[in-house]
Amino acid sequence: MKVLYSAAQIQKVVKKLAKKIESSYRKTKTSQSLVVVSVLKGAFIFTADLIREINIPTQLEFVRISSYGTKKVSSGKIEAPLLLLPDLSGRDILLVEDIVDSGKTVLFLKEYLGAQFRPKSLKVACLLNKEARREVNIKADFIGFEVADYFLVGYGLDSAEKFRHLPYLAIDGH
Ligand code: IMP
Ligand code: MG
């Protein structure tokens, strides 16, 4: 497998992203903390690194969504979403996703969170943006890397549940 971004390159970008997020929410002056909603499983490593670089109080929540099954092309269906969240009404919510591909996962979650909680603000941070494959009109507010149409693994991202543990991002050529 070909390494696309090394662990050091990823850390640099995650730090930069965290600073942007931090300063953007610092300005909003709310009494309540920022709610980080991380999308399992892929975003777990990115989220762990990101929140440790954001120096404002955060509340961490998780949802779990799968749209890929074991294939490399999204089924396009949101399968068995697990949306076990406390009441987040009126809060500042930052959705944290590993990669935005077709955009359907983020669209689904934005609509769900928006309807359920009428948040004060609802933004999206993703480590990777695969713009070429976008099928719905979705744009993340904070983007780490713009990537071409490769299937990537490592740093939380899997191919049929393999390779999540790799500290770097690689192109899965199989
Ligand atoms: P979307 O709903 O098509 O935008 O798909 C988003 C989800 O598909 C992400 O949360 C990832 O879990 C998964 N995904 C998309 N592209 C890749 C990839 O290149 N490698 C691994 N997982 C991916
Ligand atoms: Mg995912």
Coordinates of N, CA and C and ligand atoms in Angstrom, one line a residue:
M1 N 0.8 -1.2 0.0 CA 0.0 0.0 0.0 C 0.9 1.3 0.0
K2 N 0.4 2.2 -0.7 CA 1.2 3.5 -0.8 C 0.7 4.5 0.2
V3 N 1.7 5.0 1.0 CA 1.4 6.0 2.0 C 1.1 7.3 1.3
L4 N -0.1 7.9 1.7 CA -0.5 9.1 1.1 C -0.1 10.3 2.1
Y5 N -0.4 10.1 3.4 CA 0.0 11.1 4.4 C 0.6 10.4 5.6
S6 N 1.8 10.8 6.0 CA 2.5 10.2 7.1 C 1.8 10.6 8.4
A7 N 2.1 9.9 9.5 CA 1.6 10.3 10.8 C 2.0 11.7 11.1
A8 N 3.2 12.1 10.8 CA 3.6 13.5 11.1 C 2.8 14.5 10.3
Q9 N 2.6 14.2 9.0 CA 1.8 15.1 8.2 C 0.3 15.3 8.8
I10 N -0.2 14.1 9.2 CA -1.6 14.1 9.7 C -1.6 15.0 11.0
Q11 N -0.7 14.8 11.9 CA -0.6 15.5 13.2 C -0.6 17.0 12.9
K12 N 0.2 17.4 11.9 CA 0.3 18.9 11.6 C -1.0 19.5 11.2
V13 N -1.7 18.7 10.3 CA -3.0 19.2 9.8 C -4.0 19.2 10.9
V14 N -4.0 18.2 11.7 CA -5.0 18.1 12.8 C -4.9 19.3 13.7
K15 N -3.6 19.6 14.1 CA -3.3 20.7 14.9 C -3.8 22.0 14.3
K16 N -3.6 22.2 13.1 CA -4.0 23.4 12.4 C -5.5 23.5 12.4
L17 N -6.2 22.4 12.1 CA -7.6 22.4 12.1 C -8.2 22.7 13.5
A18 N -7.6 22.1 14.5 CA -8.0 22.3 15.9 C -7.9 23.8 16.3
K19 N -6.9 24.5 15.8 CA -6.7 25.9 16.1 C -7.8 26.7 15.5
K20 N -8.1 26.4 14.2 CA -9.2 27.1 13.5 C -10.5 26.9 14.2
I21 N -10.8 25.7 14.6 CA -12.1 25.4 15.3 C -12.1 26.1 16.6
E22 N -11.0 26.1 17.3 CA -10.9 26.8 18.6 C -11.2 28.3 18.5
S23 N -10.6 28.9 17.5 CA -10.8 30.4 17.4 C -12.2 30.7 16.9
S24 N -12.7 29.8 16.1 CA -14.0 30.1 15.6 C -15.1 30.0 16.7
Y25 N -14.9 29.1 17.6 CA -15.9 28.9 18.7 C -15.6 29.8 19.9
R26 N -14.4 30.3 20.0 CA -14.0 31.2 21.1 C -14.8 32.5 20.9
K27 N -15.1 32.9 19.7 CA -15.8 34.1 19.4 C -17.2 34.0 19.8
T28 N -17.8 32.8 19.8 CA -19.3 32.7 20.0 C -19.7 33.0 21.5
K29 N -18.8 32.9 22.4 CA -19.1 33.3 23.8 C -20.4 32.7 24.4
T30 N -20.5 31.4 24.4 CA -21.6 30.8 25.1 C -21.2 30.2 26.4
S31 N -22.2 30.1 27.3 CA -21.9 29.5 28.6 C -21.7 28.0 28.5
Q32 N -22.4 27.4 27.6 CA -22.3 25.9 27.5 C -21.2 25.5 26.5
S33 N -20.7 24.3 26.8 CA -19.5 23.8 26.0 C -20.0 23.4 24.6
L34 N -19.0 23.3 23.8 CA -19.2 22.8 22.4 C -19.4 21.3 22.4
V35 N -20.4 20.9 21.7 CA -20.7 19.4 21.7 C -20.0 18.9 20.4
V36 N -19.1 17.9 20.6 CA -18.5 17.3 19.5 C -19.2 15.9 19.3
V37 N -19.8 15.8 18.2 CA -20.5 14.5 17.8 C -19.6 13.8 16.8
S38 N -19.0 12.7 17.3 CA -18.1 12.0 16.4 C -18.8 10.8 15.8
V39 N -18.5 10.6 14.5 CA -19.1 9.5 13.8 C -18.3 8.2 13.8
L40 N -18.8 7.2 14.5 CA -18.1 5.9 14.6 C -18.4 5.1 13.3
K41 N -17.5 4.2 13.0 CA -16.2 4.0 13.7 C -15.1 4.8 13.2
G42 N -15.2 5.2 11.9 CA -14.0 5.8 11.2 C -13.4 7.0 11.9
A43 N -14.2 7.8 12.6 CA -13.6 9.1 13.1 C -13.0 9.0 14.5
F44 N -12.9 7.8 15.0 CA -12.6 7.7 16.4 C -11.1 8.2 16.7
I45 N -10.2 7.9 15.8 CA -8.8 8.3 16.1 C -8.7 9.8 15.8
F46 N -9.2 10.3 14.7 CA -9.2 11.7 14.4 C -9.8 12.5 15.5
T47 N -11.0 12.1 16.0 CA -11.7 12.8 17.1 C -10.8 12.9 18.3
A48 N -10.2 11.8 18.7 CA -9.3 11.7 19.9 C -8.2 12.7 19.8
D49 N -7.5 12.8 18.6 CA -6.4 13.7 18.4 C -7.0 15.2 18.3
L50 N -8.1 15.4 17.6 CA -8.6 16.7 17.5 C -9.0 17.3 18.8
I51 N -9.8 16.6 19.6 CA -10.3 17.3 20.9 C -9.1 17.6 21.8
R52 N -8.0 16.8 21.7 CA -6.9 17.1 22.6 C -6.1 18.4 22.2
E53 N -6.4 18.8 21.0 CA -5.8 20.1 20.5 C -6.7 21.3 20.5
I54 N -8.0 21.1 20.9 CA -8.9 22.2 21.0 C -9.0 22.6 22.4
N55 N -8.5 23.8 22.7 CA -8.4 24.3 24.1 C -9.6 25.1 24.5
I56 N -10.8 24.5 24.2 CA -12.0 25.1 24.8 C -12.8 23.9 25.3
P57 N -13.6 24.1 26.3 CA -14.4 22.9 26.9 C -15.2 22.3 25.8
T58 N -15.2 21.0 25.8 CA -16.0 20.2 24.8 C -16.8 19.1 25.6
Q59 N -17.9 18.7 25.0 CA -18.7 17.6 25.5 C -18.6 16.6 24.3
L60 N -18.2 15.4 24.6 CA -18.0 14.4 23.5 C -19.2 13.4 23.5
E61 N -19.7 13.3 22.3 CA -20.8 12.3 22.0 C -20.5 11.5 20.8
F62 N -21.1 10.3 20.7 CA -20.8 9.5 19.5 C -22.1 9.0 18.9
V63 N -22.1 8.9 17.6 CA -23.2 8.2 16.8 C -22.5 7.2 16.0
R64 N -23.2 6.2 15.6 CA -22.6 5.2 14.7 C -23.4 5.0 13.5
I65 N -22.8 5.1 12.3 CA -23.4 5.1 11.1 C -22.6 4.2 10.1
S66 N -23.2 3.4 9.3 CA -22.5 2.7 8.3 C -23.2 2.7 7.0
S67 N -22.5 3.0 5.9 CA -23.1 3.0 4.6 C -22.3 2.2 3.6
Y68 N -21.2 1.6 4.1 CA -20.4 0.9 3.2 C -20.5 -0.6 3.2
G69 N -20.9 -1.2 4.3 CA -20.8 -2.6 4.4 C -19.3 -3.0 4.3
T70 N -19.1 -4.0 3.5 CA -17.7 -4.4 3.3 C -17.1 -4.0 1.9
K71 N -17.9 -3.2 1.2 CA -17.5 -2.8 -0.1 C -16.7 -1.4 -0.1
K72 N -16.1 -1.1 -1.2 CA -15.4 0.1 -1.3 C -16.2 1.2 -1.9
V73 N -17.4 0.9 -2.4 CA -18.3 1.9 -2.9 C -19.5 1.9 -2.0
S74 N -19.8 3.1 -1.6 CA -20.9 3.3 -0.6 C -22.2 2.7 -1.2
S75 N -23.0 2.0 -0.3 CA -24.2 1.5 -0.7 C -25.3 2.6 -0.9
G76 N -24.9 3.8 -0.4 CA -25.8 4.9 -0.5 C -27.0 4.9 0.5
K77 N -27.1 3.8 1.1 CA -28.1 3.7 2.2 C -27.5 3.9 3.5
I78 N -28.2 4.6 4.4 CA -27.7 4.7 5.8 C -28.2 3.5 6.5
E79 N -27.3 2.7 6.9 CA -27.7 1.4 7.6 C -27.6 1.4 9.1
A80 N -28.6 0.9 9.7 CA -28.6 0.8 11.2 C -27.9 1.9 11.9
P81 N -28.4 3.1 11.8 CA -27.8 4.2 12.6 C -28.1 4.0 14.1
L82 N -27.0 4.3 14.8 CA -27.2 4.3 16.3 C -27.0 5.7 16.8
L83 N -28.1 6.3 17.2 CA -28.2 7.7 17.5 C -28.6 7.9 19.0
L84 N -27.7 7.4 19.9 CA -28.0 7.5 21.3 C -27.4 8.7 21.9
L85 N -28.1 9.8 21.9 CA -27.6 11.1 22.3 C -28.5 11.6 23.4
P86 N -27.8 12.4 24.3 CA -28.6 13.1 25.4 C -29.3 14.3 24.7
D87 N -30.0 15.0 25.5 CA -30.7 16.2 24.9 C -29.7 17.3 24.6
L88 N -29.6 17.6 23.3 CA -28.6 18.6 22.9 C -29.3 19.9 22.4
S89 N -30.5 20.1 22.9 CA -31.3 21.3 22.4 C -30.5 22.6 22.5
G90 N -30.5 23.3 21.5 CA -29.9 24.7 21.5 C -28.4 24.8 21.7
R91 N -27.7 23.7 21.6 CA -26.3 23.7 21.8 C -25.5 24.0 20.5
D92 N -24.2 24.3 20.7 CA -23.3 24.4 19.5 C -22.8 23.0 19.3
I93 N -23.1 22.5 18.1 CA -22.7 21.1 17.7 C -21.7 21.1 16.6
L94 N -20.7 20.3 16.8 CA -19.7 20.1 15.7 C -19.7 18.6 15.4
L95 N -20.1 18.3 14.2 CA -20.1 16.9 13.8 C -18.7 16.6 13.2
V96 N -18.1 15.5 13.7 CA -16.7 15.2 13.3 C -16.7 13.9 12.6
E97 N -16.3 13.9 11.3 CA -16.4 12.8 10.4 C -15.0 12.5 9.8
D98 N -14.7 11.3 9.6 CA -13.3 11.0 9.0 C -13.2 11.5 7.6
I99 N -14.2 11.1 6.8 CA -14.1 11.5 5.3 C -15.5 11.8 4.8
V100 N -15.6 12.8 4.0 CA -16.9 13.1 3.3 C -16.7 12.6 1.9
D101 N -17.5 11.7 1.5 CA -17.4 11.0 0.2 C -18.7 11.4 -0.6
S102 N -19.7 10.6 -0.7 CA -20.9 11.0 -1.4 C -21.6 12.2 -0.7
G103 N -21.3 12.3 0.6 CA -21.9 13.4 1.5 C -23.2 12.9 2.1
K104 N -23.7 11.7 1.8 CA -25.0 11.3 2.3 C -25.0 11.1 3.8
T105 N -23.9 10.6 4.4 CA -23.8 10.4 5.8 C -24.0 11.7 6.6
V106 N -23.2 12.7 6.1 CA -23.2 14.0 6.8 C -24.6 14.7 6.6
L107 N -25.1 14.6 5.4 CA -26.5 15.2 5.1 C -27.5 14.6 6.1
F108 N -27.5 13.2 6.2 CA -28.4 12.5 7.1 C -28.3 13.0 8.5
L109 N -27.0 13.1 9.0 CA -26.8 13.5 10.4 C -27.1 14.9 10.6
K110 N -26.8 15.8 9.6 CA -27.2 17.2 9.8 C -28.7 17.4 9.9
E111 N -29.4 16.7 9.0 CA -30.9 16.8 9.1 C -31.4 16.2 10.4
Y112 N -30.9 15.1 10.8 CA -31.3 14.5 12.1 C -31.1 15.4 13.2
L113 N -29.8 15.9 13.4 CA -29.5 16.7 14.5 C -30.2 18.0 14.5
G114 N -30.4 18.6 13.3 CA -31.1 19.8 13.2 C -32.5 19.7 13.6
A115 N -33.2 18.7 13.2 CA -34.6 18.5 13.5 C -34.8 18.1 14.9
Q116 N -33.9 17.3 15.4 CA -34.1 16.7 16.8 C -33.8 17.8 17.9
F117 N -32.8 18.6 17.6 CA -32.3 19.5 18.7 C -32.3 21.0 18.4
R118 N -32.7 21.4 17.2 CA -32.6 22.8 16.9 C -31.4 23.5 17.5
P119 N -30.2 23.0 17.1 CA -29.0 23.5 17.7 C -28.8 25.0 17.5
K120 N -28.0 25.6 18.3 CA -27.6 27.0 18.2 C -26.8 27.2 16.9
S121 N -25.9 26.2 16.7 CA -25.1 26.1 15.5 C -24.8 24.7 15.2
L122 N -24.6 24.4 13.9 CA -24.3 23.0 13.6 C -23.3 23.0 12.4
K123 N -22.1 22.6 12.8 CA -21.0 22.6 11.8 C -20.4 21.3 11.6
V124 N -19.6 21.1 10.6 CA -19.0 19.8 10.3 C -17.5 20.0 10.1
A125 N -16.7 19.1 10.8 CA -15.3 19.0 10.6 C -15.0 17.6 10.0
C126 N -14.2 17.6 9.0 CA -13.8 16.3 8.4 C -12.3 16.3 8.2
L127 N -11.7 15.2 8.4 CA -10.2 15.1 8.1 C -10.0 15.1 6.6
L128 N -10.8 14.4 5.9 CA -10.6 14.2 4.4 C -11.9 14.6 3.7
N129 N -11.7 15.3 2.6 CA -12.8 15.6 1.7 C -12.6 15.1 0.3
K130 N -13.5 14.2 -0.1 CA -13.4 13.6 -1.5 C -14.4 14.2 -2.3
E131 N -14.1 15.5 -2.7 CA -15.1 16.3 -3.5 C -15.6 15.6 -4.8
A132 N -14.7 14.9 -5.4 CA -15.0 14.3 -6.7 C -16.2 13.3 -6.7
R133 N -16.5 12.8 -5.5 CA -17.5 11.8 -5.4 C -18.8 12.3 -4.8
R134 N -18.9 13.6 -4.6 CA -20.1 14.2 -3.9 C -21.3 14.0 -4.7
E135 N -22.4 13.5 -4.1 CA -23.7 13.3 -4.7 C -24.8 14.2 -4.2
V136 N -24.5 14.8 -3.0 CA -25.5 15.7 -2.4 C -24.8 17.0 -2.1
N137 N -25.6 18.0 -1.9 CA -25.0 19.4 -1.7 C -24.6 19.6 -0.3
I138 N -23.4 19.1 0.1 CA -22.9 19.2 1.4 C -21.5 19.7 1.4
K139 N -21.1 20.7 2.3 CA -19.8 21.1 2.4 C -19.4 21.2 3.8
A140 N -18.3 20.6 4.2 CA -17.8 20.7 5.6 C -17.3 22.1 5.8
D141 N -17.4 22.5 7.1 CA -16.9 23.8 7.5 C -15.4 23.8 7.8
F142 N -14.9 22.7 8.3 CA -13.5 22.6 8.6 C -13.0 21.3 7.9
I143 N -12.0 21.5 7.0 CA -11.5 20.3 6.2 C -10.0 20.2 6.4
G144 N -9.5 19.0 6.7 CA -8.1 18.7 6.8 C -7.4 18.6 5.5
F145 N -7.7 17.6 4.7 CA -7.0 17.3 3.4 C -8.1 17.2 2.3
E146 N -7.9 17.8 1.2 CA -8.6 17.6 0.0 C -8.0 16.4 -0.7
V147 N -8.7 15.3 -1.0 CA -8.1 14.2 -1.6 C -8.8 13.8 -2.9
A148 N -8.1 13.1 -3.8 CA -8.6 12.6 -5.0 C -9.4 11.4 -4.7
D149 N -10.0 10.8 -5.8 CA -10.9 9.6 -5.6 C -10.1 8.3 -5.4
Y150 N -9.4 8.3 -4.3 CA -8.7 7.0 -3.9 C -9.6 6.4 -2.7
F151 N -9.4 5.1 -2.6 CA -10.0 4.5 -1.3 C -8.9 4.4 -0.3
L152 N -9.1 5.1 0.8 CA -8.0 5.3 1.8 C -8.2 4.5 3.0
V153 N -7.2 4.0 3.6 CA -7.2 3.3 4.9 C -6.2 3.8 5.9
G154 N -6.4 3.5 7.1 CA -5.5 3.9 8.2 C -6.1 5.1 9.0
Y155 N -5.5 5.4 10.1 CA -5.9 6.5 11.0 C -7.4 6.4 11.2
G156 N -7.9 5.2 11.5 CA -9.3 5.1 11.8 C -10.1 4.5 10.6
L157 N -9.7 4.8 9.4 CA -10.4 4.4 8.2 C -10.1 2.9 7.9
D158 N -11.2 2.2 7.5 CA -11.0 0.7 7.2 C -11.3 0.4 5.8
S159 N -10.9 -0.8 5.5 CA -11.3 -1.5 4.3 C -11.8 -2.9 4.8
A160 N -13.2 -3.1 4.8 CA -13.8 -4.3 5.4 C -13.2 -4.6 6.8
E161 N -13.2 -3.6 7.6 CA -12.8 -3.6 9.0 C -11.3 -3.8 9.2
K162 N -10.5 -3.8 8.2 CA -9.0 -3.9 8.3 C -8.4 -2.5 8.2
F163 N -7.2 -2.4 8.8 CA -6.2 -1.3 8.6 C -6.6 0.0 9.5
R164 N -7.6 -0.1 10.3 CA -7.9 1.1 11.1 C -6.7 1.6 12.0
H165 N -5.9 0.6 12.4 CA -4.9 0.9 13.4 C -3.6 1.6 12.8
L166 N -3.5 1.6 11.5 CA -2.3 2.2 10.9 C -2.2 3.7 11.3
P167 N -1.0 4.2 11.7 CA -0.9 5.6 12.1 C -0.8 6.5 11.0
Y168 N -0.7 6.0 9.8 CA -0.7 6.9 8.6 C -1.9 6.6 7.7
L169 N -2.1 7.4 6.6 CA -3.2 7.2 5.7 C -2.6 6.6 4.4
A170 N -3.1 5.5 3.9 CA -2.6 4.8 2.7 C -3.6 4.6 1.7
I171 N -3.2 4.4 0.5 CA -4.2 4.1 -0.6 C -4.3 2.6 -0.7
D172 N -5.5 2.1 -0.5 CA -5.8 0.7 -0.6 C -6.0 0.3 -2.1
G173 N -5.0 -0.3 -2.7 CA -5.1 -0.6 -4.1 C -5.7 -1.9 -4.4
H174 N -6.3 -2.6 -3.4 CA -6.8 -4.0 -3.7 C -8.3 -3.9 -4.2
Ligands
IMP1 P1 -20.6 9.1 2.4 O1 -21.9 9.0 3.1 O2 -20.6 8.5 1.0 O3 -20.1 10.5 2.4 O4 -19.6 8.2 3.1 C1 -19.0 8.5 4.2 C2 -18.4 7.3 4.9 O5 -17.9 6.3 4.1 C3 -17.3 7.8 5.8 O6 -17.8 8.0 7.1 C4 -16.4 6.6 5.8 O7 -16.6 5.7 6.8 C5 -16.7 5.8 4.5 N1 -15.7 6.1 3.5 C6 -15.7 6.9 2.4 N2 -14.6 6.9 1.7 C7 -13.8 6.1 2.3 C8 -12.4 5.7 2.1 O8 -11.7 6.1 1.1 N3 -11.9 4.8 3.0 C9 -12.6 4.3 4.0 N4 -13.9 4.7 4.3 C10 -14.4 5.5 3.5
MG2 MG -17.5 6.8 8.6

